Coordinates of C-alpha atoms and ligand atoms in Angstrom, one line a residue:
X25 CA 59.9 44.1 -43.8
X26 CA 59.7 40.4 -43.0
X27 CA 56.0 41.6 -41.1
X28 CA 54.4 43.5 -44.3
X29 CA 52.5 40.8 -44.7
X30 CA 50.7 40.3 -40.9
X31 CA 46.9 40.3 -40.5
X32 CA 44.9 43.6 -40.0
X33 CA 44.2 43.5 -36.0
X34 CA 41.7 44.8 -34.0
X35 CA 42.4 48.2 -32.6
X36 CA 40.7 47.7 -29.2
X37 CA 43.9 44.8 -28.4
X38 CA 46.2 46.7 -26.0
X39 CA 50.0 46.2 -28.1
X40 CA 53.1 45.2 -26.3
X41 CA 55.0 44.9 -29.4
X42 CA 54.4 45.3 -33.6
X43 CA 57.1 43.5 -35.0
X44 CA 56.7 40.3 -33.8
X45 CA 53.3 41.2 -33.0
X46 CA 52.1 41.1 -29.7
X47 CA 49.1 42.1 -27.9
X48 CA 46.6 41.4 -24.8
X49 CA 42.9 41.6 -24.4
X50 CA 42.2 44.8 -22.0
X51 CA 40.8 43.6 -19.2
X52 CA 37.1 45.2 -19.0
X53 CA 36.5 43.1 -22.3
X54 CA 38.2 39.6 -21.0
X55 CA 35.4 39.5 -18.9
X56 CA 33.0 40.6 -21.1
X57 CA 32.2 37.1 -22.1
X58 CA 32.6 33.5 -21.2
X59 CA 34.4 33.0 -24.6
X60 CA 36.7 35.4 -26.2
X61 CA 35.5 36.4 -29.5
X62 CA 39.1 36.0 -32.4
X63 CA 39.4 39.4 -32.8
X64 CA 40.1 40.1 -29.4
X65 CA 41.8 37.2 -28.5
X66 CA 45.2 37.7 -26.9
X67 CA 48.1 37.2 -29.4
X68 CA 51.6 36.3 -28.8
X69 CA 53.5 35.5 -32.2
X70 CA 57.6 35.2 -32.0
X71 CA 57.6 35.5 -35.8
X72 CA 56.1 36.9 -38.6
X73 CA 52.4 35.3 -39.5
X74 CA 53.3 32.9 -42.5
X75 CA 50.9 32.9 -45.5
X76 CA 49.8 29.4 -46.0
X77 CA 47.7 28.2 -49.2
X78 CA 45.0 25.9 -47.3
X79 CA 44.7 24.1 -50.9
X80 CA 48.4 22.8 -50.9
X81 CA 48.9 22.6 -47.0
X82 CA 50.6 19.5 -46.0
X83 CA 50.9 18.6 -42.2
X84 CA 54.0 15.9 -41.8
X85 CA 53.8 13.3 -39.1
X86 CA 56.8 11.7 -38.9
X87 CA 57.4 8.5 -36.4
X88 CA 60.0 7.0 -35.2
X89 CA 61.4 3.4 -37.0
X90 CA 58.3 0.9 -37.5
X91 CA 55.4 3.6 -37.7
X92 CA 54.3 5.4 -40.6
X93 CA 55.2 8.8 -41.8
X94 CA 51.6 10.5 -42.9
X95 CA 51.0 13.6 -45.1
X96 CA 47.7 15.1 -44.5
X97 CA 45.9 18.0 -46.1
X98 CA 42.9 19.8 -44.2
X99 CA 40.2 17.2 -46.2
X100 CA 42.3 14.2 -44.4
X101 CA 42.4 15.9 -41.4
X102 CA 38.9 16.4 -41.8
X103 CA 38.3 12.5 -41.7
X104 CA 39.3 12.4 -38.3
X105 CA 36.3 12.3 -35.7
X106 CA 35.7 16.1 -35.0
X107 CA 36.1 16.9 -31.8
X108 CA 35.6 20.4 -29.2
X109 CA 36.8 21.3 -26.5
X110 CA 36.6 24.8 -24.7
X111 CA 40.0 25.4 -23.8
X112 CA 41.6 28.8 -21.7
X113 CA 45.5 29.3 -23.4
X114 CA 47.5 31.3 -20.9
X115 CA 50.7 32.8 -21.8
X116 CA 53.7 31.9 -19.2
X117 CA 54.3 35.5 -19.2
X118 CA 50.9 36.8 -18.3
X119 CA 51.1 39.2 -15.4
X120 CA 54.8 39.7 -16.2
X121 CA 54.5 43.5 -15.5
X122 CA 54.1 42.9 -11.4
X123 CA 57.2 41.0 -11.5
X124 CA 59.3 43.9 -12.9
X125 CA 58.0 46.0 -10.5
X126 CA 59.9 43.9 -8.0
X127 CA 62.9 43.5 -10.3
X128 CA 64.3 43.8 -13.8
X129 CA 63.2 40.5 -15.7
X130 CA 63.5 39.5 -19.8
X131 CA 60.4 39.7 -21.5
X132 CA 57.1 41.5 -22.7
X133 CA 55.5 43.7 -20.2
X134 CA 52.4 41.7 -20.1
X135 CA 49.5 42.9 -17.7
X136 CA 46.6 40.4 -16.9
X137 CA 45.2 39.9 -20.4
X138 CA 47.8 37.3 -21.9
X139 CA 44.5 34.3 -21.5
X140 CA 41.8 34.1 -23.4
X141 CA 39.2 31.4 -24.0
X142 CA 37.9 29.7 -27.0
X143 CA 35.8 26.1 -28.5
X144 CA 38.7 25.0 -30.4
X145 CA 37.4 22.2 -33.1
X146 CA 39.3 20.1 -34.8
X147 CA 41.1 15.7 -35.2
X148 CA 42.3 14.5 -31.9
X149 CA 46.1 14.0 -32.0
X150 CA 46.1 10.7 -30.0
X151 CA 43.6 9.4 -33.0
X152 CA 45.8 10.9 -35.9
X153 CA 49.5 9.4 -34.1
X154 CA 46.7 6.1 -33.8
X155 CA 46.5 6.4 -37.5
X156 CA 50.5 6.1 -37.9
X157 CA 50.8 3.5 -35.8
X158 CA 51.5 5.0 -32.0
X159 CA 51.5 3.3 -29.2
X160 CA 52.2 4.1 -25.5
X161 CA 56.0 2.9 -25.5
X162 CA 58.1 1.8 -22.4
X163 CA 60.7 4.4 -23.1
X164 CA 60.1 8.0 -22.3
X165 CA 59.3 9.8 -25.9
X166 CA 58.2 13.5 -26.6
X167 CA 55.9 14.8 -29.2
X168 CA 57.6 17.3 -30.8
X169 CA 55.8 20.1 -33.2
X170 CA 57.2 22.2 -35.8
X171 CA 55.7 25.6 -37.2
X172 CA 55.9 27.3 -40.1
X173 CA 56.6 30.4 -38.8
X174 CA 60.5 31.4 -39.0
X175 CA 62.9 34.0 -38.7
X176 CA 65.6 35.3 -42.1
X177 CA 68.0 32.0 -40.7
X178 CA 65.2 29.4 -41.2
X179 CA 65.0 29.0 -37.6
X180 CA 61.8 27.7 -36.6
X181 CA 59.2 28.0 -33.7
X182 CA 58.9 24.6 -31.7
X183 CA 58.0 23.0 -28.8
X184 CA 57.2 19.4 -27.4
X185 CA 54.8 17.8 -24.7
X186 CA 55.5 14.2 -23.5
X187 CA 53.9 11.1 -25.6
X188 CA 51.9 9.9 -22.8
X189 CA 49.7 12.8 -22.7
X190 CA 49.5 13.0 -26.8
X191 CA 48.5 10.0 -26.4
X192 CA 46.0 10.3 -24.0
X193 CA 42.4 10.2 -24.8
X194 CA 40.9 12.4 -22.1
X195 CA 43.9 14.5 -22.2
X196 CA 41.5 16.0 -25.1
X197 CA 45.1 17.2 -27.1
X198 CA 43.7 18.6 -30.7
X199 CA 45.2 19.8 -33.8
X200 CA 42.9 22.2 -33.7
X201 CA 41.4 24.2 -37.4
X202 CA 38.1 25.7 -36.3
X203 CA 38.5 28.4 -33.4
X204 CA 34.8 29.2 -32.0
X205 CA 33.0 28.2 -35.0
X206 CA 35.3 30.0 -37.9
X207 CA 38.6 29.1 -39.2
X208 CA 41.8 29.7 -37.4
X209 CA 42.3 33.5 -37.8
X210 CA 46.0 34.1 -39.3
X211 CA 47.3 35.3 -36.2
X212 CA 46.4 32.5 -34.5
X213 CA 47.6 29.3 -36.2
X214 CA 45.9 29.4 -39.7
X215 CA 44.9 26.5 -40.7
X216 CA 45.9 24.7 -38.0
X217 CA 47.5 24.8 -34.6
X218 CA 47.9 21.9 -31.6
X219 CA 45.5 23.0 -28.5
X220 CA 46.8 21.3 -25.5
X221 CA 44.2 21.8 -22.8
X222 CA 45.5 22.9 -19.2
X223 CA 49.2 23.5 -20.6
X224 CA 50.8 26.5 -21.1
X225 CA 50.4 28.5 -24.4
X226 CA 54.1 27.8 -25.6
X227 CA 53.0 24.5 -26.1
X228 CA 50.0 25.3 -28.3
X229 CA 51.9 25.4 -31.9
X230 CA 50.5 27.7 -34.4
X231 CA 50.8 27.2 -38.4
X232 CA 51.8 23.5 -37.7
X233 CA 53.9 21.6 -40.2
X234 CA 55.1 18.8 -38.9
X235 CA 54.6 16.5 -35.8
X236 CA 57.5 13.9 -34.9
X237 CA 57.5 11.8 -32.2
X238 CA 61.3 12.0 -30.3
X239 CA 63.3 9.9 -27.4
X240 CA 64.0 14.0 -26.6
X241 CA 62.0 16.9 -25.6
X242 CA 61.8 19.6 -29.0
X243 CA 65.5 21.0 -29.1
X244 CA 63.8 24.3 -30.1
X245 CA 65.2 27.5 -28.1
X246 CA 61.5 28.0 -26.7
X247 CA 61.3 24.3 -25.7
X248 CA 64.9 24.4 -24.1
X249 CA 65.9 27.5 -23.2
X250 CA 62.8 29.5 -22.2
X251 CA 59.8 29.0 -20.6
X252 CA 61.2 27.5 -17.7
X253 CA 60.7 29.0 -13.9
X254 CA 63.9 29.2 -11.6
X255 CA 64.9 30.4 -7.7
X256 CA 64.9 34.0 -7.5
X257 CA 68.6 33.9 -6.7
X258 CA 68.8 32.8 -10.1
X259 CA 70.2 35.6 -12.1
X260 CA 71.6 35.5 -16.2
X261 CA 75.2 34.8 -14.7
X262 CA 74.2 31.3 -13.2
X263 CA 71.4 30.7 -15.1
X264 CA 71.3 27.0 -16.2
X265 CA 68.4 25.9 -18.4
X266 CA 69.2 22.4 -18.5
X267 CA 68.9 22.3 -15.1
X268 CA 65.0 22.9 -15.0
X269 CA 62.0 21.7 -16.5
X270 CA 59.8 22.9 -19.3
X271 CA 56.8 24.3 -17.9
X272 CA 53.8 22.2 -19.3
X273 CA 51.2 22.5 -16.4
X274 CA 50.4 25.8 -15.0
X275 CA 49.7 27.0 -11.5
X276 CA 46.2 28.4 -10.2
X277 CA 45.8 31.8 -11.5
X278 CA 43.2 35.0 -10.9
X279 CA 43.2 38.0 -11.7
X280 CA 40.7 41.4 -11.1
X281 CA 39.5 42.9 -14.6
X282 CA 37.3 45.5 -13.0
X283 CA 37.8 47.9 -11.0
X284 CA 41.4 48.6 -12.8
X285 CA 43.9 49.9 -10.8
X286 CA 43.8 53.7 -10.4
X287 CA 39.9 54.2 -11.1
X288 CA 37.6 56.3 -8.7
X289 CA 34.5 54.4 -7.9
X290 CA 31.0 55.7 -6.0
X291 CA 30.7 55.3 -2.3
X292 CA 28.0 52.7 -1.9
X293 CA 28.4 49.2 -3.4
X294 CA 31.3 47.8 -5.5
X295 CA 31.6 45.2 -8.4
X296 CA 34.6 43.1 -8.6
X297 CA 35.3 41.0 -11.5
X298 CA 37.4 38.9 -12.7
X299 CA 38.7 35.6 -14.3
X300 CA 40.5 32.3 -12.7
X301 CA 42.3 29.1 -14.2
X302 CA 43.8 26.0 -13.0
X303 CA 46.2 24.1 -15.3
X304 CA 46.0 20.1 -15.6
X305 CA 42.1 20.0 -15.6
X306 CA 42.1 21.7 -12.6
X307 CA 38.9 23.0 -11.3
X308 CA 38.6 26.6 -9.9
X309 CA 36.5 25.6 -6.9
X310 CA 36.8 29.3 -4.8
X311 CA 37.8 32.7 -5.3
X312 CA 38.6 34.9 -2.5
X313 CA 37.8 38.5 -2.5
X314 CA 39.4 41.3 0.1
X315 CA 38.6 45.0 0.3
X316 CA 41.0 45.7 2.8
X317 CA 44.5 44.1 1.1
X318 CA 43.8 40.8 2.7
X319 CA 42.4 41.4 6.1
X320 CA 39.3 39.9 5.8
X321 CA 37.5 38.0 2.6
X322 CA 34.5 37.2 0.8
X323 CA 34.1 34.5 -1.7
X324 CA 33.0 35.6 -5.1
X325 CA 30.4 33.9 -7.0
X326 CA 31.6 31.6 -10.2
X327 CA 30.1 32.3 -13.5
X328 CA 30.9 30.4 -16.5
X329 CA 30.7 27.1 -17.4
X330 CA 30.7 23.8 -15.0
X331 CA 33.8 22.2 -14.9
X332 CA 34.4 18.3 -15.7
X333 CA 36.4 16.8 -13.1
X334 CA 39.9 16.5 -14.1
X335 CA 38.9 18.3 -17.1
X336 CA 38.2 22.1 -16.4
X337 CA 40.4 22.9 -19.2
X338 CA 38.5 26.5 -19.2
X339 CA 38.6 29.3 -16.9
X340 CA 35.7 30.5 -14.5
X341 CA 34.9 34.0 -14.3
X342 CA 33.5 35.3 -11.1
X343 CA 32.4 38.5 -9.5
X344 CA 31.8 40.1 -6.1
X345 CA 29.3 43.0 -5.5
X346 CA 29.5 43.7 -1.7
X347 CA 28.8 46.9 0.0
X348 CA 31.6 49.9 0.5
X349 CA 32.5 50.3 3.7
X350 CA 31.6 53.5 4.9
X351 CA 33.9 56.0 5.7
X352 CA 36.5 54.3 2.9
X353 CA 38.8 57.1 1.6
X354 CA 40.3 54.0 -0.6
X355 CA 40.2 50.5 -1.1
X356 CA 43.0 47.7 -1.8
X357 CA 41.0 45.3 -3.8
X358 CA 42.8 41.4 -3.8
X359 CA 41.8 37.9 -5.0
X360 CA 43.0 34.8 -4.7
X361 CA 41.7 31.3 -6.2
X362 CA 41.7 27.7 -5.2
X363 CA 41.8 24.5 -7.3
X364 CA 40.2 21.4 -6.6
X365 CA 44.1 19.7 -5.3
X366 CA 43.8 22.9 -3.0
X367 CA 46.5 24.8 -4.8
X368 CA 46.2 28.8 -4.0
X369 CA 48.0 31.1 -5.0
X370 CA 51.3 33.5 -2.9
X371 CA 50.8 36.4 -1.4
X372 CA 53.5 38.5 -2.8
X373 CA 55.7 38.3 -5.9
X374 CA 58.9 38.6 -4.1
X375 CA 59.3 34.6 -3.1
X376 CA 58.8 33.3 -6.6
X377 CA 60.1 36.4 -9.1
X378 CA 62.6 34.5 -11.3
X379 CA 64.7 36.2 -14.5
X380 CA 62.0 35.4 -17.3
X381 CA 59.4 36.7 -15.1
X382 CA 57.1 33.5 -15.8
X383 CA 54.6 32.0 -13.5
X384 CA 53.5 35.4 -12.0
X385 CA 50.8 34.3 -9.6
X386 CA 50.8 36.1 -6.7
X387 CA 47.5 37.7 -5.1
X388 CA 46.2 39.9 -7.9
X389 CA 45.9 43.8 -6.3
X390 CA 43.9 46.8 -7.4
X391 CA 43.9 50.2 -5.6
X392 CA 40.9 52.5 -6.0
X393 CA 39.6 55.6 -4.4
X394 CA 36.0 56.2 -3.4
X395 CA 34.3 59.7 -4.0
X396 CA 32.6 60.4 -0.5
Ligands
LIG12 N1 53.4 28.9 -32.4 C1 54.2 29.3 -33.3 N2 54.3 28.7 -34.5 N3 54.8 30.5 -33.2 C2 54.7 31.2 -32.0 O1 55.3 32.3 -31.9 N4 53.8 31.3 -29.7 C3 53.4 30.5 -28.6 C4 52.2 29.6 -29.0 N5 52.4 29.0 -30.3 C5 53.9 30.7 -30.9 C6 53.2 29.5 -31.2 C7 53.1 31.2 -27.4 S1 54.4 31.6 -26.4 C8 51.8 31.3 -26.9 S2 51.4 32.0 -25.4 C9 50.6 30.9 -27.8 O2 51.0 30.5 -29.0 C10 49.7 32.1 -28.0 O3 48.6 31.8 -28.8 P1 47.7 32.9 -29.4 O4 48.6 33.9 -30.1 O5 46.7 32.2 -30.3 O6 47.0 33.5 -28.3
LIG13 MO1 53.6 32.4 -24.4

């Protein structure tokens, strides 16, 4: 058994799948607190969790003709200026499960718990490629990341973001060893992972081994062939990945952690909660709250941390107590969030459901019933 050797996990993490292992953060504890403590982080691992020695650990940065190949261990990586930044890491898949409900898609039934929040510390990447000799070139490059996770052929996990932003100083990108103060857990890139703030988690490369930088995006099967959103006429027939690009940036997202779905709650006043996240530095500057399924709205009040302009790498939790109106058998709670580019979010999941069930954004809806 290739996974006899995974971490211990917390049993409180709702599991979509053992073997890889993959599980969520249930939703009454992702709100909970600002930060996500490790253990309850979400976890999405394709692979087995590698055992690496932290003493021998090498990380490879390998550039292209004229720059310098480097071989780091954690104490050079340590040399680097250390750097934080709080970053949210959503999964492309989060909120999958609403999209099957429309129709069949590929992929883990995730609910709303595929984010979670951390203070990821650790060397800039734009000052380590420095280091090697990097510079902004005229030609379009990619950096592209290795991990040392891989499957009985050898194949491993990859992915790629474009040089510009690695190279980008206030795009805050971090090859990241500390997560909230301790080392990387295993399960979540031990001893060291990229962090690329307001990009989606597939770029975020756990166990990292080796950074190159490429004329081509990472030709890995997660860079090329996944992760990608299409039409919803789209189906695995006339599916063509090449045609398409990898998500990097994601969409304005919210969701409602509390009430869940299903519950009874007491007539008289109701407490909504819930998270919302803006890729691209994005800040969350509303969220919209309906008890009637979208009739009429109130805005929720943000908690969480104040956003840097262009740099709200973070989510915003907010919450909503308003009176029940009386008489209310039931009530179809919905939110919706606005960035600061006035991005919002659809109304139904119809319109954008595609075949990996990616990019599920629609106007999160609970359904509860009120004891008179
Ligand atoms: N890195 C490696 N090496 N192997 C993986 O399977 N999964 C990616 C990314 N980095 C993955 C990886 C995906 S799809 C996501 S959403 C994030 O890690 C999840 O990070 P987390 O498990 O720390 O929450
Ligand atoms: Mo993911």
């Amino acid at each position: 058994d290739p996974y006899a050797g995974d971490p211990l996990r917390h049993p409180a993490l709702k599991v979509n799948s053992q073997r890889p292992f993959n599980a969520e953060t249930p939703p009454e504890l992702l709100t909970e607190s600002y930060i996500t403590p490790n253990p309850l982080f979400f976890t999405r691992n394709h692979l087995p969790v590698p055992h690496l020695d932290p003493d021998t650990y090498r990380l490879h940065i390998v550039g292209p003709p004229g720059c310098e190949s480097l071989s780091l261990s954690l104490d050079d990586l340590y040399q680097f200026p250390k750097h934080e930044v709080t970053v949210t890491v959503q999964c492309a898949g989060n909120r999958r499960a609403e999209m099957t409900k429309v129709k069949k898609v590929k992929g883990l039934e995730w609910t709303t718990g595929a984010i979670s929040t951390a203070r990821w510390t650790g060397a800039r990447l734009c000052d380590v490629l420095a280091q090697a000799g990097h510079r902004l070139s005229e030609s379009e490059a990619h950096v592209c990341f290795v991990g040392l996770d891989s499957d009985p052929t050898g194949t491993a996990y990859g992915a790629s973001i474009p040089l510009a932003h690695a190279l980008d100083p206030e795009a805050e990108v971090l090859l990241a060893y500390e997560m909230n103060g301790q080392p990387l857990p295993r399960d979540h890139g031990f001893p060291v992972r990229v962090v690329v703030p307001g990009v989606v988690g597939a770029r975020h490369v756990k166990w990292l081994g080796k950074v190159s930088v490429e004329p081509e995006e990472s030709y890995s099967h997660w860079q090329r062939r996944d992760y990608k959103g299409f039409s919803p006429s789209v189906d695995w027939d006339t599916v063509d990945f090449d045609s398409a690009p990898s998500i990097q940036e994601l969409p304005i997202q919210s969701a409602i952690t509390e009430p869940q779905d299903g519950e009874t709650i007491e007539a008289g006043e109701v407490t909504v909660k819930g998270y919302a996240w803006s890729g691209g530095g994005r800040a969350v500057i509303r969220v919209d709250v309906s008890l009637d399924g979208g009739l009429t709205w109130q805005v929720a009040e943000l908690d969480g941390e104040k956003q840097r302009p262009r740099k709200a790498w973070a989510w915003r939790l907010w919450q909503l107590q308003a009176p029940v109106p009386a008489g209310q058998k039931e009530l179809n709670i919905v939110c919706k969030a606005v960035d600061d580019s006035y991005n919002v979010q659809p109304d139904t999941v119809a319109p954008i459901w595609n075949l990996r069930g990616v990019l599920s954004t629609a106007w999160h809806r609970v359904h509860v019933r009120v004891t008179p």
